[in-house]
Short mmCIF file of C-alpha atoms in Angstrom, two decimals:
data_model
loop_
_atom_site.label_atom_id
_atom_site.label_comp_id
_atom_site.label_asym_id
_atom_site.label_seq_id
_atom_site.Cartn_x
_atom_site.Cartn_y
_atom_site.Cartn_z
CA MET A 1 -0.26 0.02 0.27
CA THR A 2 1.14 3.26 -1.01
CA CYS A 3 -0.68 6.34 -0.98
CA LEU A 4 -1.56 8.12 -4.40
CA PHE A 5 -0.50 11.07 -3.83
CA CYS A 6 2.86 10.83 -3.12
CA GLY A 7 3.94 7.26 -3.94
CA SER A 8 5.35 7.10 -0.03
CA PRO A 9 4.36 3.26 1.94
CA GLU A 10 3.68 4.69 5.19
CA LEU A 11 0.19 4.38 5.94
CA GLU A 12 -1.33 4.88 9.28
CA ILE A 13 -4.99 3.79 10.05
CA PHE A 14 -8.09 6.71 10.81
CA PHE A 15 -10.25 4.29 10.68
CA LYS A 16 -12.05 1.17 10.04
CA ASN A 17 -14.93 -0.06 9.12
CA LYS A 18 -16.81 2.93 8.62
CA PHE A 19 -20.39 3.01 6.64
CA HIS A 20 -21.36 5.62 4.15
CA PRO A 21 -23.41 8.95 6.62
CA LEU A 22 -26.51 7.84 4.30
CA ALA A 23 -26.33 4.62 2.26
CA GLN A 24 -25.84 1.82 4.99
CA TRP A 25 -25.27 -0.53 2.55
CA HIS A 26 -22.18 0.84 1.55
CA GLY A 27 -19.28 -0.40 3.57
CA PRO A 28 -17.77 -1.15 4.82
CA PHE A 29 -14.27 1.21 3.88
CA ASP A 30 -11.32 2.09 5.99
CA PHE A 31 -9.40 5.46 5.89
CA TYR A 32 -5.65 6.20 6.00
CA ARG A 33 -2.92 9.31 5.98
CA CYS A 34 0.02 8.91 4.53
CA LYS A 35 3.02 10.15 7.48
CA ASN A 36 4.90 12.24 4.34
CA CYS A 37 2.45 14.35 3.13
CA GLU A 38 -0.67 13.29 5.41
CA SER A 39 -3.05 12.70 2.88
CA GLY A 40 -5.53 10.75 3.48
CA ILE A 41 -6.65 7.82 0.75
CA THR A 42 -9.33 5.22 0.72
CA LEU A 43 -8.47 0.87 0.87
CA PRO A 44 -9.60 -0.85 -0.35
CA LEU A 45 -11.28 1.05 -3.07
CA PRO A 46 -14.82 0.28 -4.22
CA SER A 47 -15.82 -1.47 -7.29
CA SER A 48 -17.04 1.44 -10.24
CA ALA A 49 -19.58 -1.22 -9.86
CA GLN A 50 -20.48 -0.13 -5.87
CA LEU A 51 -19.77 4.05 -6.34
CA THR A 52 -22.77 3.91 -9.30
CA ARG A 53 -25.12 2.19 -7.45
CA LEU A 54 -24.13 4.73 -3.95
CA TYR A 55 -24.21 8.37 -7.21
CA GLU A 56 -27.30 6.78 -9.24
CA SER A 57 -29.38 6.63 -5.97
CA PHE A 58 -28.55 10.06 -5.20
CA GLU A 59 -30.77 12.87 -7.82
CA GLY A 60 -27.87 14.08 -9.00
CA GLY A 61 -25.12 12.81 -7.54
CA MET A 62 -25.49 13.84 -5.08
CA MET A 63 -26.94 13.55 -1.18
CA PRO A 64 -30.38 15.07 -0.53
CA GLN A 65 -29.37 16.71 1.49
CA ILE A 66 -26.45 18.21 0.04
CA ARG A 67 -29.69 18.19 -3.12
CA GLU A 68 -31.56 20.36 -1.01
CA LEU A 69 -28.93 22.77 0.91
CA ARG A 70 -27.84 23.51 -2.29
CA ASP A 71 -31.04 24.94 -4.87
CA ASP A 72 -32.11 26.13 -2.01
CA TYR A 73 -28.66 28.83 -2.03
CA PRO A 74 -26.87 29.04 -5.22
CA LEU A 75 -23.46 29.08 -4.54
CA ASN A 76 -23.17 31.56 -7.50
CA THR A 77 -20.50 32.90 -5.39
CA TRP A 78 -18.24 30.29 -4.92
CA PHE A 79 -18.49 29.32 -8.58
CA ASN A 80 -18.33 32.61 -9.68
CA GLN A 81 -14.16 32.74 -7.35
CA CYS A 82 -13.10 28.98 -9.15
CA VAL A 83 -13.83 31.13 -11.98
CA SER A 84 -12.20 34.23 -11.32
CA HIS A 85 -9.20 32.23 -9.33
CA ALA A 86 -8.49 30.59 -13.17
CA LEU A 87 -9.12 33.96 -15.39
CA ALA A 88 -6.06 35.08 -12.38
CA ALA A 89 -3.99 32.70 -12.96
CA ASN A 90 -3.35 32.29 -15.89
CA GLU A 91 -0.95 34.29 -18.01
CA ASN A 92 -1.18 33.42 -21.03
CA ILE A 93 -4.73 35.12 -22.20
CA ILE A 94 -4.19 34.69 -25.76
CA TYR A 95 -7.69 35.39 -26.26
CA LYS A 96 -10.77 37.95 -25.83
CA PRO A 97 -11.28 37.75 -21.43
CA ASP A 98 -15.39 36.39 -22.97
CA VAL A 99 -14.36 34.25 -26.55
CA PHE A 100 -12.44 30.93 -24.81
CA SER A 101 -13.13 26.67 -24.78
CA TRP A 102 -13.64 25.08 -21.07
CA ILE A 103 -14.79 21.40 -20.15
CA ASP A 104 -16.87 21.08 -16.58
CA PHE A 105 -15.65 17.30 -15.35
CA GLY A 106 -18.11 16.54 -12.45
CA ALA A 107 -20.73 19.10 -13.66
CA GLY A 108 -23.93 17.75 -11.99
CA SER A 109 -26.76 19.77 -12.04
CA GLY A 110 -25.08 22.32 -13.82
CA GLU A 111 -24.37 25.00 -12.13
CA LEU A 112 -20.81 25.89 -12.80
CA SER A 113 -21.59 25.22 -16.62
CA LYS A 114 -24.62 27.92 -16.92
CA LEU A 115 -22.81 30.44 -14.00
CA LEU A 116 -19.69 30.35 -17.29
CA MET A 117 -22.51 30.78 -19.77
CA ASN A 118 -24.25 33.74 -18.41
CA ARG A 119 -21.62 35.27 -17.84
CA PHE A 120 -18.80 34.19 -20.83
CA PRO A 121 -21.94 34.35 -22.95
CA HIS A 122 -19.34 34.32 -26.92
CA SER A 123 -17.08 31.04 -25.08
CA ASP A 124 -17.30 27.39 -25.87
CA GLY A 125 -18.44 24.91 -23.30
CA ILE A 126 -18.53 21.33 -22.69
CA ALA A 127 -19.54 19.78 -19.28
CA ALA A 128 -19.60 16.55 -18.20
CA ASP A 129 -20.87 14.20 -15.00
CA PHE A 130 -22.43 10.00 -15.32
CA HIS A 131 -26.07 11.08 -15.66
CA ASP A 132 -27.79 13.17 -18.56
CA VAL A 133 -28.22 16.52 -19.65
CA PRO A 134 -29.45 18.00 -16.19
CA GLU A 135 -32.15 20.35 -17.11
CA LYS A 136 -29.71 24.21 -16.81
CA LEU A 137 -28.28 22.99 -19.09
CA VAL A 138 -30.99 21.51 -22.45
CA GLY A 139 -31.35 24.24 -24.26
CA SER A 140 -28.53 25.82 -23.74
CA LYS A 141 -24.70 25.30 -26.40
CA VAL A 142 -23.40 23.34 -23.97
CA LYS A 143 -22.19 19.99 -25.05
CA TRP A 144 -23.28 17.38 -22.79
CA VAL A 145 -20.33 14.21 -22.01
CA LYS A 146 -22.22 11.65 -20.07
CA THR A 147 -19.44 8.96 -18.46
CA ASP A 148 -18.45 8.42 -15.72
CA LEU A 149 -15.37 9.92 -14.08
CA ASN A 150 -14.74 6.55 -12.41
CA GLY A 151 -15.52 4.21 -14.87
CA THR A 152 -16.23 5.01 -18.76
CA PHE A 153 -13.76 7.94 -18.99
CA ILE A 154 -10.78 7.27 -20.77
CA GLU A 155 -12.65 5.33 -23.26
CA SER A 156 -14.56 8.00 -23.68
CA PHE A 157 -11.88 10.60 -24.29
CA SER A 158 -11.88 10.90 -27.97
CA SER A 159 -15.01 13.11 -27.77
CA PHE A 160 -13.55 15.58 -25.65
CA GLU A 161 -12.11 18.94 -27.56
CA LYS A 162 -8.98 21.21 -25.87
CA ALA A 163 -9.84 23.73 -23.88
CA ASN A 164 -8.57 27.07 -22.60
CA TYR A 165 -9.68 26.01 -18.83
CA ILE A 166 -10.47 22.19 -17.41
CA PHE A 167 -12.18 23.16 -14.41
CA LEU A 168 -12.98 20.47 -11.76
CA ILE A 169 -14.52 21.66 -8.77
CA THR A 170 -14.17 19.38 -5.17
CA VAL A 171 -14.97 16.61 -8.19
CA LEU A 172 -11.68 15.34 -6.79
CA GLU A 173 -12.28 13.71 -3.47
CA HIS A 174 -15.04 11.05 -5.73
CA LEU A 175 -12.63 9.63 -7.69
CA MET A 176 -11.17 6.38 -6.69
CA HIS A 177 -7.64 6.96 -8.77
CA PRO A 178 -7.28 11.51 -9.20
CA ASP A 179 -3.72 10.44 -10.65
CA ILE A 180 -4.27 8.67 -13.27
CA PHE A 181 -7.67 11.17 -14.28
CA ILE A 182 -5.76 14.23 -13.72
CA GLY A 183 -2.94 12.04 -16.25
CA HIS A 184 -5.67 12.58 -18.97
CA ALA A 185 -7.59 15.69 -18.32
CA ILE A 186 -4.45 17.65 -18.05
CA GLN A 187 -3.40 16.29 -22.08
CA LEU A 188 -7.02 18.61 -23.37
CA LEU A 189 -5.20 21.60 -21.95
CA LYS A 190 -4.42 23.63 -24.99
CA PRO A 191 -1.18 25.33 -24.94
CA GLY A 192 -1.35 28.30 -22.64
CA GLY A 193 -4.01 26.69 -21.03
CA CYS A 194 -5.03 26.40 -17.19
CA PHE A 195 -6.37 23.19 -15.63
CA TYR A 196 -8.44 24.64 -12.19
CA LEU A 197 -9.53 21.91 -9.29
CA THR A 198 -10.35 22.68 -5.41
CA VAL A 199 -10.72 19.75 -3.07
CA PRO A 200 -10.91 19.51 0.90
CA ARG A 201 -7.77 19.16 2.36
CA ILE A 202 -7.12 16.80 5.62
CA ASP A 203 -4.14 19.55 6.57
CA CYS A 204 -6.27 21.60 7.93
CA MET A 205 -7.64 23.21 11.17
CA ALA A 206 -11.17 22.23 10.34
CA PHE A 207 -10.21 18.36 10.03
CA ALA A 208 -7.35 18.34 13.44
CA LEU A 209 -10.64 19.74 16.11
CA LEU A 210 -13.20 17.76 14.42
CA LYS A 211 -11.79 14.63 13.14
CA GLU A 212 -14.23 12.06 11.43
CA ARG A 213 -17.20 14.77 12.44
CA TRP A 214 -15.27 16.91 10.11
CA PRO A 215 -18.12 17.18 6.90
CA TYR A 216 -15.99 16.32 4.40
CA MET A 217 -15.09 13.23 5.61
CA ILE A 218 -17.56 10.92 4.13
CA ALA A 219 -16.78 6.75 4.51
CA GLY A 220 -17.09 4.78 0.95
CA GLU A 221 -17.29 8.63 -0.85
CA HIS A 222 -14.99 10.71 -0.43
CA LEU A 223 -12.23 8.25 -1.16
CA ASN A 224 -9.09 10.44 -1.59
CA ILE A 225 -8.18 13.60 0.23
CA PRO A 226 -4.56 15.47 -0.69
CA SER A 227 -3.40 17.82 1.26
CA ILE A 228 -1.16 20.70 -0.42
CA LYS A 229 1.88 18.71 0.09
CA GLY A 230 0.31 15.16 -2.14
CA MET A 231 -1.84 18.07 -3.78
CA GLU A 232 1.47 19.35 -5.24
CA ILE A 233 3.36 16.54 -5.68
CA LEU A 234 0.89 14.88 -7.15
CA LEU A 235 0.87 17.48 -10.50
CA PHE A 236 4.10 17.88 -10.55
CA LYS A 237 4.69 14.49 -10.10
CA THR A 238 1.71 13.66 -13.22
CA CYS A 239 2.46 17.06 -15.63
CA ASN A 240 6.63 16.12 -15.32
CA LYS A 241 5.29 12.50 -17.47
CA VAL A 242 2.96 14.75 -19.90
CA PHE A 243 4.55 17.37 -20.44
CA GLY A 244 8.18 17.51 -19.57
CA GLU A 245 10.06 19.43 -16.60
CA GLY A 246 9.22 22.71 -16.81
CA ASN A 247 6.62 23.23 -18.92
CA CYS A 248 3.38 24.34 -16.36
CA LYS A 249 3.73 27.06 -13.76
CA ILE A 250 2.04 24.53 -10.71
CA THR A 251 0.11 26.37 -8.08
CA VAL A 252 -1.37 24.81 -4.50
CA LYS A 253 -3.21 27.04 -1.43
CA PRO A 254 -5.74 27.00 1.35
CA VAL A 255 -9.00 29.30 -0.44
CA ILE A 256 -12.21 29.74 1.24
CA LEU A 257 -15.31 28.74 0.30
CA PRO A 258 -17.89 31.64 0.68
CA TYR A 259 -20.63 29.24 1.90
CA PRO A 260 -24.14 31.56 2.38
CA VAL A 261 -25.24 32.38 6.08
CA GLY A 262 -28.55 30.18 5.46
CA TYR A 263 -25.76 27.62 3.80
CA TYR A 264 -24.72 26.67 7.16
CA LEU A 265 -28.14 27.79 9.07
CA GLN A 266 -30.42 24.54 7.37
CA TYR A 267 -27.25 22.54 7.26
CA PHE A 268 -26.85 22.85 11.53
CA GLY A 269 -31.38 22.19 11.60
CA LEU A 270 -31.38 25.24 12.07
CA LYS A 271 -34.28 25.91 8.80
CA LYS A 272 -36.32 28.40 10.28
CA LEU A 273 -34.11 31.04 11.18
CA ALA A 274 -32.47 29.89 7.69
CA LYS A 275 -35.33 31.63 5.59
CA LYS A 276 -34.84 34.76 7.51
CA ILE A 277 -31.72 35.19 5.58
CA PRO A 278 -31.21 37.45 2.69
CA SER A 279 -29.78 34.08 0.46
CA ASP A 280 -26.83 36.81 -1.22
CA ILE A 281 -25.44 36.78 2.52
CA VAL A 282 -21.99 34.79 1.96
CA LEU A 283 -19.51 33.82 4.88
CA ARG A 284 -15.61 32.71 4.12
CA ILE A 285 -14.71 30.37 7.64
CA PRO A 286 -11.67 28.04 6.24
CA THR A 287 -13.63 25.13 6.31
CA GLY A 288 -10.70 23.56 4.75
CA LEU A 289 -10.09 23.54 1.56
CA LEU A 290 -7.52 23.90 -1.63
CA GLU A 291 -7.50 25.19 -4.62
CA ALA A 292 -5.13 24.18 -7.49
CA SER A 293 -4.26 25.20 -10.85
CA VAL A 294 -1.15 24.16 -14.03
CA VAL A 295 -0.79 26.93 -16.89
CA LEU A 296 0.81 25.16 -19.40
CA ARG A 297 3.19 27.36 -21.26
CA GLN A 298 2.22 27.94 -25.12
CA ARG A 299 4.32 26.38 -27.70
CA ASP A 300 6.66 28.77 -28.48
CA ASP A 301 7.98 28.21 -24.54
CA GLN A 302 8.41 25.00 -24.55
CA GLY A 303 11.76 23.80 -23.39
#
C-alpha cells in the first residue's frame, strides 16, 4: 500500500470499518493517512459498480440534504470565485476575455456550466458527468458528455475537444484514481491553457478539531483527500510526465469557500432561522479547502 499522492508506503490507519453515513449498505471502508505528505486515502477502494450504485441512489449524484441546500442557497459566489481565480492564474491571455473554450468535469446539476455561459456568452463549453444532461443545461449550447469519471472516462476521452480552461470543482475527492484522471484531463489543455481544481484538504484546522465529524469526511464517497503537500507532489509528478519538466506553472494553496449564511444555518438544522436570512449574504469560514492551478506554457515557450 502506498500513498497515491506522494508514493510513500508510510500509511497509518485513521478509521476502520466505516459505512457511508446515508447509504448504510455502502461499506465497510478503512481510511488511512500518509505519514509523509499527510494526505488521506481509502483502502481498499470500492468498485466502480459500487460507486455507480451509490450515486444513482442520489438525485443528480448528490446526497439529498446537500442537494436541498444547493437548491435553496445556490453557491454562485463560490462558482464565480472559482472562475475568477482560474482566469487570474492564467497569464497566457491570447484571446478575448469572453472568447474561450472550457470543460466542466463532474458538472452535476450544471450550476458552474450555466454560470460560465451567462458570464461568458461567447465561450464554448463542454460539461461531463455520469447522468443525462441536467435540466439547467437543456436547450443551452453547452455540449454534454455522459461519462463516468470513475469508469468510462478514458473510453470517452475522444469525445472531448481541447480547451483553454478545465474545471474540476470539489470532484477529485470522489475519484477512485485522481492521479490517472488528472494525467488524462491535462492532456486536453490547449497550449497556454489552465486546469483549475478545488478539493477538501486534510491538513487543516477544521479537520484537526472535528476529525470524523469534519463535514468532508464521508466514508466510501470522499475517497481520496489530499494535503497541500500531497497535491503539489502529484501535480508536479503528473505534469512533468505528460509535458516534460518546466513546461507548467503549478500553484497549490488554501482557499476559503464563501457559503451563504443560510446554508450553514440549514446544514445545522436551523431551517426556520435560515429562511429569514437573505440568500446572497455569505460567510468566509475556513472549512478546509485548497485550490490548485496548472497553466501550460505556450508552445513556443516549452522546453
